[in-house]
């Protein structure tokens, strides 16, 4: 009978003790009012301003934001008795003394006399190392340490509790308190890990509703995003796993990242098919699909991805894909998709190009087109684009004829006229040169280019005093050097007997710069011949065929005065180029070239229109037509001329065996 009375008194004391202890915890921990202000240790997302769509149920009622854990004090004596079960071998006096010390520590804590509280709890631990209330004692001791700023000791006591406590519920409660302290210091990741462990350690953990709400709401505050992804992966097989995934879904919807939200709902449905929220998430998935289908913008891509021109088409397509990735990183709220058609080799299958173009514009509701690579397909597709009124950006096709009559066609290219205009514009205005010589291969293409050279240089105020050609099979360039006015050492001594003895003497030449228009293998042979025939003190000029490290390797010091031009330089120090090159290399394990860069900028032109709210074909056309101050990896665009984008080109030179960027200039 006495045993029953003693047991009743003990249970009553425990019930009162539990109520007082947990109530005071609620007042002094982050879920109640926190008196101590602690500087933030981890970035926390700013207060969410984006109002969720009314059509999307985010389970707000299920996961209410709560700043207190008042429900924690509703633990009944039976649950608490399981956490702090007593041994039957102790005497009544011993039981009363350890309880008396704990009660005394509680009273001191309540009076904010934390040091006295700590002293009583330390005596309890020292004199009663086997007490069955040590779990409760260590919790109280951790709180007292926290109050006086001894945070490491507070963590240590809670971790000791977690390690020594045998009851799953007891360990879960310690994890929950540990999470509360972490949260008070804005250590959000650690707080969430502790809450997740508390939630996952036992199915019977008290206040599961509050814990799940904490996990969901606190997870939405985490920045950067990878922190939440890490927690999702860490606890995916635990009780807390579904709630981290729900947090990802909610956060993505609030930020209007609907593709991310859709992916997360699909993962949830696959991984947690028996979860109680499965029907809500399933309904949410369908609603997100409907939103995406209404917001989705499609851009058509018409490129040769197989056959003779397949490699070039693939290069441009890769650049387009990088541009799309960058757009969606910057504006995750935009729903943009590529509709791609392989047009093969147009010379052999012209009918296929026409068929694929009509199929694309009739079946996919695209708002703009990008492609193709070369002129034959460009002619076919441009005619259809003009007829059907679709804006088209051609990302290369340098020989395709452009004119002001084309209202829907734009080209982003680098042709010979642009290159020559740029290099001569640079040297004429920068170095004040006027007289030039031209050395070129003898073939129909170069003969045609020669006419362009003369017109462009004349327009800029310069002229050619010498024009020399060489056969395609040439390996000896003596006749050409002599035609340029060069002399061998023997000829020099004969013609300028006295003057040739002077160290700095140079043959009088009728030009100040030489344009060498040839392929790299010929440039390597021609350049060393110039000093051999005493042609010195002149600038060497070239187009993008000079942008070749083989020339730097084999031509040596003879090219130190060479300037040439190109539409792209993968080693540029510009931030926009460095990012493009880095992401391209990361994805494809190689460096991008001109075609990849043109593909990137062509897509970026369309995407920039979409970013600025252009959603119709006409709006996109007008945007492209009036574009100014657009920055791409191939240079800044300041407008259009005959429907070609007027873009800066790279002025380059060799330095220490490498190609270096000198300047940017408009043609």
XYZ file of C-alpha atoms in Angstrom:
667
model
C 0.000 0.000 0.000
C 2.839 2.332 0.897
C 4.472 1.556 -2.437
C 1.344 2.618 -4.311
C 1.129 5.843 -2.319
C 4.785 6.561 -2.976
C 4.314 5.840 -6.676
C 1.300 8.156 -6.821
C 3.256 10.978 -5.120
C 6.200 10.390 -7.446
C 4.005 10.559 -10.576
C 2.317 13.710 -9.316
C 5.685 15.380 -8.685
C 6.886 14.324 -12.147
C 3.780 15.703 -13.789
C 4.142 19.068 -12.044
C 7.877 19.100 -12.705
C 7.430 18.324 -16.406
C 4.845 21.045 -16.790
C 7.023 23.672 -15.092
C 10.191 22.674 -16.917
C 8.745 22.563 -20.390
C 6.755 25.749 -19.859
C 9.907 27.605 -18.875
C 11.714 26.110 -21.878
C 8.991 27.411 -24.106
C 9.489 30.868 -22.651
C 13.245 30.905 -22.930
C 13.913 29.130 -26.218
C 13.421 30.363 -29.752
C 9.909 29.009 -29.993
C 8.962 31.393 -27.168
C 10.657 34.736 -26.547
C 14.442 34.813 -26.718
C 16.052 37.351 -24.450
C 19.568 36.943 -25.797
C 20.226 38.480 -29.216
C 22.751 36.566 -31.262
C 24.406 37.737 -34.471
C 23.324 35.657 -37.487
C 25.741 32.887 -38.443
C 24.091 31.735 -41.621
C 22.321 33.465 -44.483
C 18.562 33.320 -44.202
C 16.239 34.037 -47.078
C 14.475 37.410 -46.817
C 10.832 37.441 -45.917
C 8.895 36.007 -48.803
C 7.108 38.706 -50.768
C 5.807 36.524 -53.564
C 2.176 35.606 -52.957
C 1.487 32.009 -54.018
C -0.968 31.479 -56.828
C -4.538 30.960 -55.611
C -4.839 27.971 -57.902
C -1.975 26.195 -56.149
C -2.618 24.522 -52.817
C 0.586 24.805 -50.780
C -0.811 22.928 -47.752
C -0.675 26.141 -45.731
C -3.255 24.805 -43.282
C -1.244 21.660 -42.673
C 2.046 23.440 -41.979
C 1.229 26.557 -40.017
C 4.067 28.847 -39.045
C 4.432 28.705 -35.259
C 6.915 30.653 -33.140
C 6.148 28.740 -29.950
C 5.790 25.149 -28.900
C 3.067 25.591 -26.317
C 1.683 22.171 -27.182
C 4.885 20.630 -25.841
C 3.569 21.107 -22.302
C 0.622 18.796 -22.981
C 2.858 15.732 -22.619
C 1.083 13.426 -20.202
C 2.708 11.790 -17.216
C 2.707 8.415 -18.906
C 4.854 9.648 -21.819
C 7.171 11.518 -19.449
C 7.447 8.456 -17.233
C 8.782 6.511 -20.212
C 11.454 9.141 -20.775
C 12.692 9.224 -17.168
C 11.945 5.780 -15.744
C 13.246 5.178 -12.221
C 15.216 2.225 -10.899
C 13.742 0.308 -7.987
C 16.991 -0.138 -6.022
C 17.319 3.407 -4.663
C 16.139 4.525 -1.224
C 13.436 7.087 -0.720
C 15.903 9.668 0.662
C 18.184 9.305 -2.368
C 15.261 9.834 -4.691
C 14.146 12.910 -2.840
C 17.642 14.455 -2.763
C 18.272 14.298 -6.525
C 14.749 15.561 -7.184
C 15.294 18.275 -4.587
C 18.497 19.428 -6.356
C 16.738 19.509 -9.723
C 13.788 21.414 -8.245
C 16.184 23.888 -6.602
C 17.996 24.369 -9.928
C 14.656 25.030 -11.629
C 13.730 27.705 -9.092
C 17.111 29.425 -9.552
C 16.708 29.261 -13.347
C 13.279 30.862 -13.089
C 14.792 33.725 -11.055
C 17.481 34.165 -13.743
C 20.133 33.002 -11.288
C 21.690 30.721 -13.895
C 24.989 30.170 -12.091
C 23.195 28.846 -8.998
C 21.094 26.624 -11.228
C 24.267 25.249 -12.848
C 25.898 24.583 -9.449
C 22.911 22.511 -8.229
C 22.765 20.540 -11.460
C 26.514 19.858 -11.377
C 26.177 18.548 -7.775
C 23.300 16.340 -8.921
C 25.387 14.838 -11.736
C 28.400 14.329 -9.446
C 26.578 12.775 -6.474
C 23.973 10.815 -8.419
C 25.759 9.506 -11.556
C 23.180 6.748 -11.928
C 20.098 8.864 -11.347
C 17.212 8.220 -13.677
C 16.499 11.971 -13.949
C 19.870 12.821 -15.496
C 18.187 13.241 -18.885
C 16.019 15.995 -17.440
C 18.986 17.416 -15.506
C 21.217 17.632 -18.566
C 18.470 19.366 -20.546
C 18.127 21.968 -17.796
C 21.897 22.323 -17.523
C 22.203 22.873 -21.278
C 19.619 25.670 -21.085
C 21.418 27.316 -18.174
C 24.743 27.194 -20.015
C 23.068 28.710 -23.066
C 21.711 31.562 -20.953
C 25.165 32.595 -19.703
C 26.667 32.347 -23.177
C 28.477 29.022 -22.683
C 27.136 27.633 -25.948
C 29.754 24.943 -26.428
C 28.909 23.497 -23.016
C 25.209 23.695 -23.845
C 25.735 21.751 -27.067
C 27.959 19.285 -25.224
C 25.274 18.492 -22.626
C 22.599 17.982 -25.256
C 24.895 15.758 -27.290
C 25.737 13.808 -24.126
C 22.024 13.361 -23.506
C 21.518 12.106 -27.054
C 24.400 9.663 -26.672
C 23.478 8.276 -23.225
C 19.694 8.349 -23.405
C 18.357 4.886 -24.239
C 14.759 5.864 -24.836
C 14.105 6.892 -28.506
C 11.556 9.441 -27.333
C 14.058 10.921 -24.896
C 16.703 11.238 -27.600
C 14.148 12.755 -29.948
C 13.264 15.419 -27.370
C 16.983 16.226 -26.899
C 17.409 16.599 -30.651
C 14.398 18.928 -30.725
C 15.888 21.112 -27.972
C 19.253 21.111 -29.758
C 17.459 22.319 -32.890
C 15.810 25.104 -30.898
C 19.174 26.433 -29.737
C 20.657 26.208 -33.255
C 17.665 28.100 -34.625
C 18.075 30.844 -32.026
C 21.548 31.457 -33.481
C 20.247 31.376 -37.069
C 22.175 28.183 -37.762
C 19.324 27.058 -39.941
C 20.926 24.004 -41.558
C 22.007 22.570 -38.210
C 18.620 23.353 -36.668
C 16.853 21.532 -39.484
C 19.151 18.525 -39.185
C 18.365 18.314 -35.463
C 14.612 18.645 -36.039
C 14.767 16.036 -38.787
C 16.622 13.604 -36.520
C 14.087 14.211 -33.750
C 11.270 13.572 -36.199
C 12.878 10.503 -37.722
C 14.225 8.848 -34.566
C 10.858 7.700 -33.273
C 7.325 7.396 -34.628
C 6.043 8.363 -31.187
C 7.943 11.608 -30.849
C 5.740 14.199 -29.099
C 4.290 17.049 -31.155
C 4.910 15.575 -34.584
C 2.693 18.273 -36.100
C 4.880 21.086 -34.766
C 8.059 19.326 -35.851
C 6.819 18.771 -39.405
C 5.675 22.410 -39.606
C 9.078 23.560 -38.385
C 10.868 21.438 -40.978
C 8.717 22.695 -43.845
C 8.662 26.393 -42.946
C 12.280 26.680 -41.826
C 13.492 24.842 -44.949
C 11.939 27.523 -47.130
C 14.253 30.107 -45.530
C 17.438 28.298 -46.513
C 19.791 30.008 -48.956
C 21.602 29.175 -51.145
C 19.347 26.450 -52.644
C 21.941 23.662 -52.475
C 21.565 23.567 -48.657
C 17.987 22.385 -48.970
C 18.981 19.900 -51.678
C 21.628 18.474 -49.313
C 19.049 17.972 -46.566
C 16.628 16.358 -49.020
C 19.295 13.843 -50.034
C 20.432 13.246 -46.445
C 16.972 12.462 -45.061
C 15.212 11.097 -48.156
C 14.685 7.685 -46.509
C 13.744 9.067 -43.074
C 10.444 10.239 -41.585
C 11.473 13.830 -42.302
C 12.212 13.149 -46.012
C 8.739 13.919 -47.416
C 8.590 17.225 -45.526
C 11.882 18.491 -46.952
C 10.550 17.603 -50.410
C 7.288 19.466 -49.674
C 9.382 22.477 -48.619
C 11.212 22.351 -51.961
C 7.897 22.239 -53.834
C 6.465 25.180 -51.892
C 9.617 27.263 -52.181
C 9.844 26.651 -55.942
C 6.230 27.706 -56.452
C 6.666 30.873 -54.388
C 9.706 31.767 -56.486
C 7.783 30.874 -59.672
C 10.264 28.121 -60.504
C 7.522 25.933 -61.870
C 9.772 23.472 -63.667
C 11.665 22.787 -60.444
C 8.360 22.484 -58.581
C 7.035 20.030 -61.170
C 10.174 17.894 -60.945
C 9.895 17.859 -57.141
C 6.239 16.814 -57.191
C 7.072 13.939 -59.525
C 9.900 12.763 -57.249
C 7.564 12.988 -54.235
C 4.892 10.878 -55.941
C 7.473 8.260 -56.912
C 9.346 8.059 -53.582
C 6.480 8.465 -51.122
C 3.416 6.755 -52.678
C 1.901 5.946 -49.247
C 2.349 9.405 -47.744
C -0.815 10.987 -46.343
C -0.370 14.038 -48.616
C -0.131 12.008 -51.818
C -3.493 13.176 -53.181
C -2.687 16.857 -52.533
C 0.713 16.562 -54.236
C -0.820 14.684 -57.158
C -3.396 17.455 -57.604
C -0.630 20.050 -57.328
C 1.369 18.320 -60.058
C -1.522 18.634 -62.500
C -2.048 22.315 -61.659
C 1.629 23.065 -62.265
C 1.436 21.255 -65.611
C -1.492 23.464 -66.612
C 0.415 26.623 -65.658
C 3.475 25.533 -67.617
C 1.453 24.694 -70.713
C -0.096 28.184 -70.700
C 3.178 30.006 -70.042
C 5.397 27.908 -72.300
C 7.214 29.791 -75.065
C 8.806 27.788 -77.862
C 11.727 28.875 -80.026
C 12.295 26.919 -83.236
C 15.760 25.663 -84.202
C 16.460 24.549 -87.795
C 19.968 23.125 -88.169
C 21.806 20.361 -90.026
C 22.543 17.888 -87.234
C 23.646 15.082 -89.541
C 25.300 14.697 -92.921
C 27.991 16.897 -94.432
C 27.226 19.986 -92.344
C 26.199 18.090 -89.215
C 29.277 19.008 -87.173
C 28.812 22.733 -87.809
C 25.121 22.490 -86.972
C 25.970 20.691 -83.751
C 28.405 23.451 -82.767
C 25.769 26.140 -83.193
C 23.160 24.046 -81.361
C 25.485 23.632 -78.395
C 25.890 27.395 -78.168
C 22.090 27.767 -78.251
C 21.717 25.266 -75.396
C 24.193 27.154 -73.206
C 22.257 30.381 -73.869
C 19.025 28.678 -72.782
C 20.671 27.406 -69.591
C 21.872 30.917 -68.782
C 18.419 32.375 -69.434
C 16.698 29.911 -67.097
C 19.316 30.449 -64.388
C 18.716 34.195 -64.549
C 14.943 34.027 -65.025
C 13.609 30.738 -63.635
C 10.093 32.154 -63.865
C 10.263 32.027 -67.675
C 9.110 28.851 -69.386
C 11.133 28.637 -72.599
C 11.692 25.527 -74.679
C 13.551 24.704 -77.881
C 11.748 22.903 -80.712
C 14.538 21.413 -82.812
C 14.417 20.054 -86.367
C 17.282 18.378 -88.203
C 17.252 19.665 -91.796
C 20.205 17.524 -92.951
C 22.274 18.648 -95.933
C 20.195 21.132 -97.973
C 22.032 20.621 -101.275
C 21.044 16.972 -101.322
C 17.666 17.241 -99.585
C 16.211 20.690 -100.260
C 12.692 19.274 -99.952
C 13.430 18.121 -96.421
C 14.378 21.659 -95.329
C 11.091 23.063 -96.581
C 9.102 20.189 -95.047
C 10.766 20.515 -91.635
C 10.321 24.295 -91.573
C 6.584 24.113 -92.285
C 6.194 21.259 -89.816
C 7.871 23.345 -87.128
C 5.849 26.532 -87.578
C 2.526 24.743 -88.115
C 2.687 22.188 -85.294
C 4.667 23.732 -82.438
C 3.491 27.359 -82.170
C 6.998 28.782 -82.088
C 7.471 32.539 -81.669
C 10.802 32.748 -83.472
C 13.342 30.739 -85.456
C 17.125 30.230 -85.263
C 19.060 28.676 -88.145
C 20.369 27.398 -90.466
C 24.190 27.355 -90.984
C 24.795 27.879 -94.712
C 23.298 29.795 -97.632
C 21.325 27.107 -99.563
C 19.151 26.293 -96.543
C 19.058 29.959 -95.507
C 17.476 30.824 -98.863
C 14.699 28.234 -98.405
C 13.945 28.999 -94.759
C 14.106 32.777 -95.166
C 11.510 32.679 -97.951
C 9.157 30.699 -95.712
C 9.810 33.022 -92.764
C 9.017 36.077 -94.865
C 5.865 34.488 -96.230
C 4.572 33.191 -92.884
C 5.852 36.193 -90.884
C 8.198 34.474 -88.437
C 11.303 36.284 -87.112
C 14.392 34.345 -88.161
C 17.990 34.780 -86.961
C 20.577 33.140 -89.204
C 23.628 32.354 -87.017
C 26.239 32.166 -89.789
C 25.709 31.778 -93.597
C 28.337 34.466 -94.423
C 27.693 34.308 -98.184
C 23.912 34.586 -97.984
C 22.731 37.797 -99.590
C 21.046 40.171 -97.162
C 19.127 43.342 -97.996
C 16.652 45.800 -96.523
C 13.739 44.117 -98.315
C 13.774 41.254 -95.828
C 11.470 42.362 -93.021
C 11.567 39.210 -90.867
C 15.130 37.995 -91.477
C 18.209 38.874 -89.400
C 21.729 37.548 -89.586
C 24.397 37.232 -86.908
C 27.520 36.369 -88.858
C 31.153 37.151 -89.563
C 31.950 37.552 -93.253
C 35.003 38.746 -95.126
C 33.801 42.337 -95.564
C 33.260 42.714 -91.827
C 36.731 41.408 -91.016
C 38.569 43.607 -93.525
C 36.557 46.682 -92.561
C 37.435 46.107 -88.910
C 41.174 45.552 -89.305
C 41.683 48.507 -91.674
C 39.433 50.729 -89.580
C 41.705 49.910 -86.651
C 45.121 50.505 -88.259
C 44.055 53.556 -90.284
C 42.541 55.334 -87.287
C 44.913 54.045 -84.612
C 48.270 54.164 -86.436
C 47.377 56.715 -89.141
C 48.463 54.362 -91.933
C 47.311 54.961 -95.497
C 49.453 52.877 -97.869
C 49.169 49.108 -97.995
C 50.325 46.042 -99.898
C 48.234 42.930 -100.517
C 49.570 39.381 -100.694
C 46.993 36.720 -101.521
C 46.569 33.239 -102.927
C 45.684 33.026 -106.599
C 42.221 31.469 -106.775
C 38.718 32.656 -107.744
C 37.672 33.237 -104.130
C 40.687 35.411 -103.276
C 40.464 37.246 -106.592
C 36.876 38.184 -105.734
C 37.894 39.272 -102.244
C 40.555 41.571 -103.730
C 37.828 43.796 -105.143
C 36.239 44.090 -101.710
C 39.597 44.953 -100.135
C 40.160 47.809 -102.529
C 36.668 49.259 -102.046
C 36.807 49.039 -98.245
C 40.303 50.530 -97.909
C 39.470 53.303 -100.344
C 36.323 54.166 -98.398
C 38.375 54.454 -95.198
C 40.895 56.792 -96.846
C 43.655 54.316 -97.696
C 44.905 52.602 -100.839
C 46.973 49.648 -102.079
C 50.316 50.418 -103.668
C 51.264 46.792 -104.275
C 49.197 43.691 -105.006
C 50.962 40.349 -105.256
C 49.505 36.851 -105.681
C 51.021 33.386 -105.420
C 49.904 29.985 -106.758
C 48.176 27.625 -104.338
C 51.023 25.129 -104.654
C 53.788 27.691 -103.936
C 56.495 26.920 -101.369
C 59.095 29.464 -102.533
C 57.994 33.118 -102.406
C 61.066 34.827 -103.832
C 59.204 36.338 -106.851
C 56.526 37.774 -104.556
C 59.107 39.251 -102.161
C 60.924 40.948 -105.007
C 57.622 42.302 -106.352
C 57.001 43.829 -102.937
C 60.309 45.688 -103.220
C 62.346 43.319 -101.090
C 66.074 42.716 -101.569
C 68.366 39.898 -100.511
C 71.407 40.867 -98.413
C 73.642 40.745 -101.502
C 71.240 42.913 -103.532
C 70.965 45.316 -100.616
C 74.754 45.813 -100.404
C 74.946 46.439 -104.142
C 72.034 48.868 -104.354
C 72.655 50.727 -101.085
C 76.418 50.289 -100.628
C 76.888 52.963 -97.989
C 73.458 53.053 -96.357
C 73.256 49.271 -95.911
C 76.078 49.439 -93.365
C 73.887 51.356 -90.924
C 72.205 49.110 -88.370
C 68.776 50.752 -88.565
C 68.691 51.211 -92.308
C 65.473 50.031 -93.965
C 64.638 49.656 -97.609
C 62.317 52.474 -98.693
C 58.958 50.813 -99.378
C 55.833 52.301 -100.867
C 53.568 50.904 -98.124
C 53.244 50.805 -94.321
C 51.307 47.584 -93.849
C 50.873 44.259 -95.633
C 47.587 42.355 -95.669
C 48.324 38.640 -96.092
C 45.155 36.837 -97.115
C 45.833 33.112 -97.059
C 45.362 29.956 -95.030
C 47.513 29.318 -91.962
C 49.863 26.854 -93.715
C 50.753 29.512 -96.328
C 51.029 32.325 -93.777
C 53.645 30.228 -91.941
C 55.716 30.097 -95.170
C 55.226 33.706 -96.309
C 55.946 35.593 -93.068
C 59.601 34.431 -92.526
C 60.415 35.398 -96.126
C 59.740 39.078 -95.409
C 62.757 39.786 -93.131
C 64.912 37.479 -95.277
C 64.331 39.955 -98.117
C 64.792 42.898 -95.741
C 61.132 43.927 -95.727
C 61.032 45.390 -92.221
C 59.227 48.050 -90.220
C 55.768 47.334 -91.629
C 52.659 46.024 -89.885
C 51.309 42.632 -90.908
C 47.533 42.458 -91.157
C 45.158 39.522 -91.401
C 41.678 38.097 -90.963
C 40.503 35.302 -88.639
C 42.644 32.701 -90.427
C 45.554 34.235 -88.492
C 43.928 33.225 -85.192
C 45.925 30.009 -85.102
C 48.534 29.000 -82.543
C 50.458 27.106 -85.262
C 51.393 30.470 -86.771
C 52.699 31.668 -83.414
C 54.706 28.480 -83.026
C 56.318 28.368 -86.473
C 56.577 32.037 -87.482
C 58.417 33.040 -84.310
C 59.512 36.649 -83.805
C 58.595 37.607 -87.385
C 54.953 38.080 -86.331
C 55.484 40.476 -83.427
C 54.080 43.334 -85.541
C 51.058 41.376 -86.784
C 47.487 42.487 -86.071
C 44.478 40.438 -87.093
C 40.773 40.188 -86.437
C 38.253 37.553 -85.351
C 34.664 37.327 -84.176
C 35.414 35.406 -80.989
C 38.277 34.700 -78.583
C 37.774 31.949 -76.017
C 40.638 33.283 -73.859
C 39.087 36.764 -73.559
C 39.082 38.306 -70.073
C 35.516 39.563 -70.444
C 33.250 38.120 -67.751
C 30.509 37.192 -70.217
C 33.021 35.219 -72.308
C 34.646 33.542 -69.305
C 31.270 32.311 -68.076
C 30.287 31.021 -71.518
C 33.610 29.213 -71.987
C 33.540 27.753 -68.462
C 30.015 26.365 -68.822
C 30.694 25.090 -72.330
C 33.869 23.274 -71.251
C 32.110 21.849 -68.215
C 29.383 20.390 -70.414
C 31.270 19.359 -73.551
C 34.899 18.965 -72.384
C 36.293 21.263 -75.081
C 36.648 24.962 -75.808
C 34.014 26.718 -77.926
C 34.828 28.413 -81.233
C 33.212 31.014 -83.472
C 30.191 28.941 -84.518
C 29.361 28.008 -80.937
C 29.642 31.682 -79.986
C 27.421 32.808 -82.865
C 24.834 30.202 -81.846
C 24.967 31.459 -78.269
C 24.509 35.119 -79.218
C 21.795 34.354 -81.783
C 19.770 32.559 -79.121
C 20.544 35.242 -76.555
C 19.121 37.884 -78.900
C 15.778 36.048 -78.997
C 15.889 35.329 -75.265
C 16.614 38.965 -74.428
C 13.415 39.905 -76.267
C 11.498 37.338 -74.199
C 13.108 38.667 -70.997
C 11.787 42.129 -71.840
C 8.244 40.817 -72.141
C 8.069 40.253 -75.917
C 5.732 37.329 -76.436
C 4.524 37.634 -80.027
C 6.311 37.175 -83.352
C 5.753 40.817 -84.244
C 7.069 42.099 -80.907
C 10.220 40.014 -81.251
C 10.788 41.258 -84.797
C 10.422 44.877 -83.687
C 12.795 44.302 -80.780
C 15.479 42.836 -83.047
C 14.975 45.547 -85.620
C 15.579 48.305 -83.062
C 18.193 46.629 -80.904
C 20.997 48.749 -79.430
C 23.729 48.181 -76.864
C 23.365 44.406 -76.737
C 26.356 42.586 -75.243
C 27.207 39.098 -76.414
C 30.244 36.843 -76.298
C 31.103 37.910 -79.852
C 31.061 41.608 -78.934
C 28.582 44.434 -78.471
C 25.823 44.977 -81.031
C 24.810 48.571 -81.673
C 22.156 48.058 -84.374
C 21.518 46.514 -87.781
C 22.508 47.323 -91.340
C 20.842 45.511 -94.231
C 19.475 43.166 -91.567
C 22.973 42.200 -90.412
C 23.726 42.914 -86.762
C 26.492 45.521 -86.473
C 28.808 43.951 -83.950
C 32.240 44.648 -82.532
C 35.093 42.379 -83.592
C 38.184 41.351 -81.666
C 41.518 42.935 -82.616
C 44.212 40.374 -81.797
C 47.974 39.904 -81.876
C 50.564 37.316 -80.879
C 52.437 37.618 -77.614
C 54.773 34.980 -76.187
C 53.380 32.307 -78.435
C 49.734 33.004 -77.558
C 46.904 34.972 -79.105
C 46.159 38.095 -77.069
C 43.213 40.470 -77.148
C 44.206 44.034 -78.052
C 40.947 45.894 -78.589
C 37.348 45.716 -79.811
C 36.205 47.650 -82.871
C 33.141 47.997 -85.065
C 33.685 47.241 -88.788
